[in-house]
Coordinates of N, CA, C and O in Angstrom, one line a residue:
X1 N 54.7 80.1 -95.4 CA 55.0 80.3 -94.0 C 55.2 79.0 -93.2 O 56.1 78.8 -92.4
X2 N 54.3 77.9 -93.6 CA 54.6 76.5 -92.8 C 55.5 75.6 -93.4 O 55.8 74.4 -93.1
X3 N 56.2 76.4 -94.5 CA 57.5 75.9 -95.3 C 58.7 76.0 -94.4 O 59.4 75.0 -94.1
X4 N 58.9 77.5 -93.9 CA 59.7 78.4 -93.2 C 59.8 77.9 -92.0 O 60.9 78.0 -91.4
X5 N 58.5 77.2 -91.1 CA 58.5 76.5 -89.9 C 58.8 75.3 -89.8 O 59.1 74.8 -88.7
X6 N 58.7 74.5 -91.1 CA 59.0 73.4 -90.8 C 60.3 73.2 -90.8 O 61.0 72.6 -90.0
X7 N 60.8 73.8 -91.9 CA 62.4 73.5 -92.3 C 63.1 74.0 -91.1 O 64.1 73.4 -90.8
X8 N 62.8 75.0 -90.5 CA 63.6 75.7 -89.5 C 62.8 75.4 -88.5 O 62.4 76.4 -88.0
X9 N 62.1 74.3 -87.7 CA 61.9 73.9 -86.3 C 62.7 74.1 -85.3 O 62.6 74.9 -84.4
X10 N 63.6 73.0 -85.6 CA 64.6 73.1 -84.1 C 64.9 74.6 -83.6 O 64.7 75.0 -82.5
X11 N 65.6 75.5 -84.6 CA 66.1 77.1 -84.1 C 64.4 77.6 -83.4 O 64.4 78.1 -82.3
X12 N 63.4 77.6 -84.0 CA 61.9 78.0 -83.4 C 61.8 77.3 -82.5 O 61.5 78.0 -81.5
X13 N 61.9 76.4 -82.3 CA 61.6 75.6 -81.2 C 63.1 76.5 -79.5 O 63.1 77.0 -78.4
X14 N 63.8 76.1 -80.4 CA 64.8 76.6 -79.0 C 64.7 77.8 -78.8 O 65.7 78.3 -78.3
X15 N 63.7 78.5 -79.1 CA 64.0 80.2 -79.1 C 62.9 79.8 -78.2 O 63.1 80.0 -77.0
X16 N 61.6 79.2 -78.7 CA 60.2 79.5 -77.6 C 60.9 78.5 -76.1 O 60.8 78.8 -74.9
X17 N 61.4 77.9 -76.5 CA 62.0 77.3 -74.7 C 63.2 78.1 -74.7 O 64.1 77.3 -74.3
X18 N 63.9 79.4 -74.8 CA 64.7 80.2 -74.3 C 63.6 81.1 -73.6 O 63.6 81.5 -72.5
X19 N 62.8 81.4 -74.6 CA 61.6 82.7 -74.0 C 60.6 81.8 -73.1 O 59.7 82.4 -72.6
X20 N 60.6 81.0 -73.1 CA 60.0 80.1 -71.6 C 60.5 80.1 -70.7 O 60.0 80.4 -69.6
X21 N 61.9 79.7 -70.8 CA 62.9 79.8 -69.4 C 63.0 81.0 -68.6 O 63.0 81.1 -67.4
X22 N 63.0 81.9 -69.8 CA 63.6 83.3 -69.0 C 62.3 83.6 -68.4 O 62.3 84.3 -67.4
X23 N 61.0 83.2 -68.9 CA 59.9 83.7 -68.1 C 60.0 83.7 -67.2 O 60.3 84.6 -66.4
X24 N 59.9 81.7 -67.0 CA 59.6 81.6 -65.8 C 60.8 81.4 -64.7 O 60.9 80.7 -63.7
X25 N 61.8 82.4 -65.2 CA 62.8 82.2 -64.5 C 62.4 83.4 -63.7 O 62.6 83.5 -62.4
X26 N 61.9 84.5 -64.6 CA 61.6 86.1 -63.7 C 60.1 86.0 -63.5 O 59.5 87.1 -63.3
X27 N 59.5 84.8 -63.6 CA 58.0 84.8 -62.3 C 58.7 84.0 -61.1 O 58.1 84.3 -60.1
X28 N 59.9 83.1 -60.9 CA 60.5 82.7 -59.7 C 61.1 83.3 -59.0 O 61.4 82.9 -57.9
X29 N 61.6 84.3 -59.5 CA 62.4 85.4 -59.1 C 60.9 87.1 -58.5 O 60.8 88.0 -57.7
X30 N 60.4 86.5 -59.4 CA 59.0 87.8 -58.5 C 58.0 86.9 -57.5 O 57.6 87.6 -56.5
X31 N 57.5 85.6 -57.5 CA 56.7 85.4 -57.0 C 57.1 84.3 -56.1 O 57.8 83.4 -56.5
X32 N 56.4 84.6 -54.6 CA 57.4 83.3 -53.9 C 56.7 82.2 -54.1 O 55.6 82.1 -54.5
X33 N 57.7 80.9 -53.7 CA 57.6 79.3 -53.6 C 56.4 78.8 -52.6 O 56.4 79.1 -51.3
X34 N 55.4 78.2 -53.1 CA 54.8 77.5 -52.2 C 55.3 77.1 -50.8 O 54.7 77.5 -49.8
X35 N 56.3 76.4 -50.9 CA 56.8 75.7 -49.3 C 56.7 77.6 -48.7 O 56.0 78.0 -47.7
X36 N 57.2 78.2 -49.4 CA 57.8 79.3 -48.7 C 56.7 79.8 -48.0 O 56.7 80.0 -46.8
X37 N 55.5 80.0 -48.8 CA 54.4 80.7 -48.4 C 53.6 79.7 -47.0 O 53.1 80.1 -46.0
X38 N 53.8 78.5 -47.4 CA 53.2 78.0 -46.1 C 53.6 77.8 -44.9 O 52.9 77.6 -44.0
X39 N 55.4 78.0 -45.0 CA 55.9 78.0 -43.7 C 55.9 79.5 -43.6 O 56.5 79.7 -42.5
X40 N 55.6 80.5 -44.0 CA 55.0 81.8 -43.8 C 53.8 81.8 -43.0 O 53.6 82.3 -41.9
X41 N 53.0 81.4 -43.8 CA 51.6 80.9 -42.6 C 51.4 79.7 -41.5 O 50.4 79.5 -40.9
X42 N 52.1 79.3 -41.5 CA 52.6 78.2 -40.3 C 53.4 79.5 -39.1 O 53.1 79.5 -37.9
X43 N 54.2 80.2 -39.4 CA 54.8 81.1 -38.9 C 53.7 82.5 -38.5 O 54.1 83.2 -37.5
X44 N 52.6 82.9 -39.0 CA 52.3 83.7 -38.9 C 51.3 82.9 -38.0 O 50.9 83.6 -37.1
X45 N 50.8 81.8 -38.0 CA 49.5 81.4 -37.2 C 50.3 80.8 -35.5 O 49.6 80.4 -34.6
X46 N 51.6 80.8 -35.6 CA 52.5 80.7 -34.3 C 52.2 82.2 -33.8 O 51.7 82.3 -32.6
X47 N 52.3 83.1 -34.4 CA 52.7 84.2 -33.8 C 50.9 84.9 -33.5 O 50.8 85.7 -32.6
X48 N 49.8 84.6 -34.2 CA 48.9 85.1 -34.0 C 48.0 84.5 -32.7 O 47.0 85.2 -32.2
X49 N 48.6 83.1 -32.2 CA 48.4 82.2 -30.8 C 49.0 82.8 -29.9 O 48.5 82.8 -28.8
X50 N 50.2 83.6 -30.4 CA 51.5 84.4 -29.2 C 50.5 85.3 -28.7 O 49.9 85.2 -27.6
X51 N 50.4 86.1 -29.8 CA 49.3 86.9 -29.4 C 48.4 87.5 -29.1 O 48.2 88.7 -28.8
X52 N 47.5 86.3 -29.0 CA 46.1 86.0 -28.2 C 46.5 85.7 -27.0 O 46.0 86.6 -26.3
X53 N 47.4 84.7 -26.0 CA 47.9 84.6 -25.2 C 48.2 85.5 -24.5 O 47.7 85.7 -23.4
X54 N 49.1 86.4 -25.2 CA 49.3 87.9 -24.7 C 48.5 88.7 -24.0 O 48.4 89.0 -22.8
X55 N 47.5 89.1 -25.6 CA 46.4 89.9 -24.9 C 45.4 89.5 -23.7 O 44.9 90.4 -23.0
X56 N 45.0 88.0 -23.4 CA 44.7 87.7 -22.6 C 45.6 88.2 -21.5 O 45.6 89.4 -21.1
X57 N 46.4 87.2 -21.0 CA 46.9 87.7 -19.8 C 47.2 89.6 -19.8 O 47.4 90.0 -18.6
X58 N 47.2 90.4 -20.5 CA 47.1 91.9 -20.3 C 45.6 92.0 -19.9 O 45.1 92.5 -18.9
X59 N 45.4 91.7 -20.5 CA 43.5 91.6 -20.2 C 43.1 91.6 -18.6 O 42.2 92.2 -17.9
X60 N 44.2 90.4 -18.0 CA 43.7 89.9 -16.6 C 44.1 91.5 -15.5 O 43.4 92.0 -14.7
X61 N 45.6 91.8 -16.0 CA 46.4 92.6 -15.2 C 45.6 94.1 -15.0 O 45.2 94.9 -15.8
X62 N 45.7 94.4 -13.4 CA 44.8 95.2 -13.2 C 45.2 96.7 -13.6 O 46.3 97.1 -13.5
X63 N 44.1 97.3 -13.9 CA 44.2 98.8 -14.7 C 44.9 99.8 -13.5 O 45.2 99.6 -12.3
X64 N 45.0 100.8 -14.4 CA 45.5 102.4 -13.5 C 44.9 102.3 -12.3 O 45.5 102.3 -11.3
X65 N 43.0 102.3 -12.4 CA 42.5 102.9 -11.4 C 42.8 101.8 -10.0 O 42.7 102.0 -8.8
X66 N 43.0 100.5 -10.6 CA 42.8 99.3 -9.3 C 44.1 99.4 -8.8 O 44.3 99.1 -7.6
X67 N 45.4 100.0 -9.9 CA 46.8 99.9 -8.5 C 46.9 101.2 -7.6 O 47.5 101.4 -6.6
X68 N 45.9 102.4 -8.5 CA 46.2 103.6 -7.7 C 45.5 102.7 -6.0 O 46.1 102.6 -5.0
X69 N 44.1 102.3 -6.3 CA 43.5 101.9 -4.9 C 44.7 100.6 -4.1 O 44.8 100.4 -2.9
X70 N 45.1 100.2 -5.0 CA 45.9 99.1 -4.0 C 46.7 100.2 -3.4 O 46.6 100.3 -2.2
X71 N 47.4 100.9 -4.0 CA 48.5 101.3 -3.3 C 48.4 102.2 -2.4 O 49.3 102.7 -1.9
X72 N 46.8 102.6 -2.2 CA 46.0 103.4 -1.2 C 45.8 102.3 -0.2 O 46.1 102.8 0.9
X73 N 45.5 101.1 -0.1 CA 45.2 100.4 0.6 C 46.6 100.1 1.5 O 46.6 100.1 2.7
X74 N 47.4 99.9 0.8 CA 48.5 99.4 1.1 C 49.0 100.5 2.1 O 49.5 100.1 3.2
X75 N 49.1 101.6 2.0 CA 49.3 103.1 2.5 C 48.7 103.3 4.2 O 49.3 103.7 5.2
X76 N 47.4 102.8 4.1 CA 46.9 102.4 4.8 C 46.9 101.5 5.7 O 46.7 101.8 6.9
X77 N 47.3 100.2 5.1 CA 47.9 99.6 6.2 C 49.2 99.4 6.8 O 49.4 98.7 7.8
X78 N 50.1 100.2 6.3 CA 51.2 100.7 6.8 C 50.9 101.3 8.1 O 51.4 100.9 9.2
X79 N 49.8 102.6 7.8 CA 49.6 103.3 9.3 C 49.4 102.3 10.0 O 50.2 102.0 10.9
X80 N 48.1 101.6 9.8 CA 47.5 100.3 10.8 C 48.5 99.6 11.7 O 48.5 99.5 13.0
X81 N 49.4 98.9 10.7 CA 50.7 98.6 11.5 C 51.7 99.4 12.0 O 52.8 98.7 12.3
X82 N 51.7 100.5 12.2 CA 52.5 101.8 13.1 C 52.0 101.6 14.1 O 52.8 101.5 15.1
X83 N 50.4 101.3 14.2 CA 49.5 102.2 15.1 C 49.8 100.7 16.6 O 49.8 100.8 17.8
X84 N 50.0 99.4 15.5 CA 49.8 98.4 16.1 C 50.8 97.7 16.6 O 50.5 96.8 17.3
X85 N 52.2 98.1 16.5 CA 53.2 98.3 16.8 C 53.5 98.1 18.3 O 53.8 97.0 18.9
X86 N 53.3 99.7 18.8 CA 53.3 100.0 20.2 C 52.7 98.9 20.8 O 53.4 98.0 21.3
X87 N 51.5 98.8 20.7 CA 50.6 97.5 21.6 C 50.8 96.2 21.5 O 50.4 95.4 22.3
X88 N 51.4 96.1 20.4 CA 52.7 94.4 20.4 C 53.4 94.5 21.0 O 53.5 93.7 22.0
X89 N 54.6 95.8 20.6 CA 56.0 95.4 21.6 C 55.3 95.4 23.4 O 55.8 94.7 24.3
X90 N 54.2 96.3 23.7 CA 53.5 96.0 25.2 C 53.4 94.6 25.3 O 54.1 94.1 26.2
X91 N 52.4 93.8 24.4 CA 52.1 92.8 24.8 C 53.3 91.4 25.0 O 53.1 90.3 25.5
X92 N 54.4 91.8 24.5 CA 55.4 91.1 24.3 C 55.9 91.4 25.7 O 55.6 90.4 26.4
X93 N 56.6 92.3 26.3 CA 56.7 92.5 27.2 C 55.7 91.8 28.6 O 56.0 90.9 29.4
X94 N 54.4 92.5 28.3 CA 53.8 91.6 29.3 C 54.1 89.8 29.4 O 54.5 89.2 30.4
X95 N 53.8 89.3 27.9 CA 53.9 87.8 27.5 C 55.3 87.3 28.5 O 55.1 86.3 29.3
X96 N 56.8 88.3 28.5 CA 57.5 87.8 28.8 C 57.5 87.9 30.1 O 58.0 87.0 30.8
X97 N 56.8 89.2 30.8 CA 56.9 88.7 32.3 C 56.1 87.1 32.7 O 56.4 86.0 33.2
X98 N 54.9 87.7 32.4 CA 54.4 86.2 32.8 C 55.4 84.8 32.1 O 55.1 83.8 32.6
X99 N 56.0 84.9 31.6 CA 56.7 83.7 31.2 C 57.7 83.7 32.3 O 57.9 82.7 33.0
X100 N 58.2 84.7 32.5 CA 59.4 84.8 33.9 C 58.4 84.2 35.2 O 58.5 83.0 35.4
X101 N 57.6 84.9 35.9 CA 57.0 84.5 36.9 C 56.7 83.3 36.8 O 57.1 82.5 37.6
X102 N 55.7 82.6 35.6 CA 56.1 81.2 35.7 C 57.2 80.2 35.5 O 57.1 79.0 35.3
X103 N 58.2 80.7 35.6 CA 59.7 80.4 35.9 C 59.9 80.1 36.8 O 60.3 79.1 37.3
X104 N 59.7 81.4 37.3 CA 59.6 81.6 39.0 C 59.3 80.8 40.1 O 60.0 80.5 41.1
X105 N 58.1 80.4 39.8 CA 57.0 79.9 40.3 C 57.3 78.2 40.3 O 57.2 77.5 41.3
X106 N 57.9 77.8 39.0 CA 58.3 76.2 39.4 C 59.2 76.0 39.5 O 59.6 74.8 39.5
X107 N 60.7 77.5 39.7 CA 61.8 77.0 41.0 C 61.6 76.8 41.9 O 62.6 76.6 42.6

């Protein structure tokens, strides 16, 4: 048998580096590249920063129950300023007489 291997090396020899190549030709072809994987996780640790960022600021923004009350508040002061309205445009009017009579007054 070590007759058979020696005389015939080289053809043994090129067959185990044919069946080497093709291995590792179809583990490069199934399993990814280093660089690849780390700019994978370089990319995934960008996006899990996005993320956190995100959830914070959602975190801050106020829920259901606080815009239903704003927009009760706000509802509210709408009337307030109806109400307050009238008694401006009055006081404007008054403002402007007395602005006239003191017109008046230093012709």
């Amino acid at each position: 048998m070590w007759d058979v291997i020696a005389n015939n090396w080289p053809p043994v020899l090129a067959a185990l580096s044919l069946v080497g190549t093709v291995g590792l030709s179809l583990l490069g072809k199934t399993y990814a590249k280093r660089e690849e994987t780390q700019a994978l996780n370089g990319e995934m640790t960008a996006v899990q920063q996005r993320l956190a960022h995100l959830e914070a600021k959602v975190s801050d923004l106020p829920g259901h129950n606080e815009l239903a009350a704003l927009r009760l508040e706000v509802s509210e002061l709408r009337g307030d300023l109806k109400e307050i309205r009238p008694v401006l445009s009055r006081l404007e009017r008054l403002s402007d007489l007395l602005l006239e009579n003191e017109l008046k007054e230093k012709s």
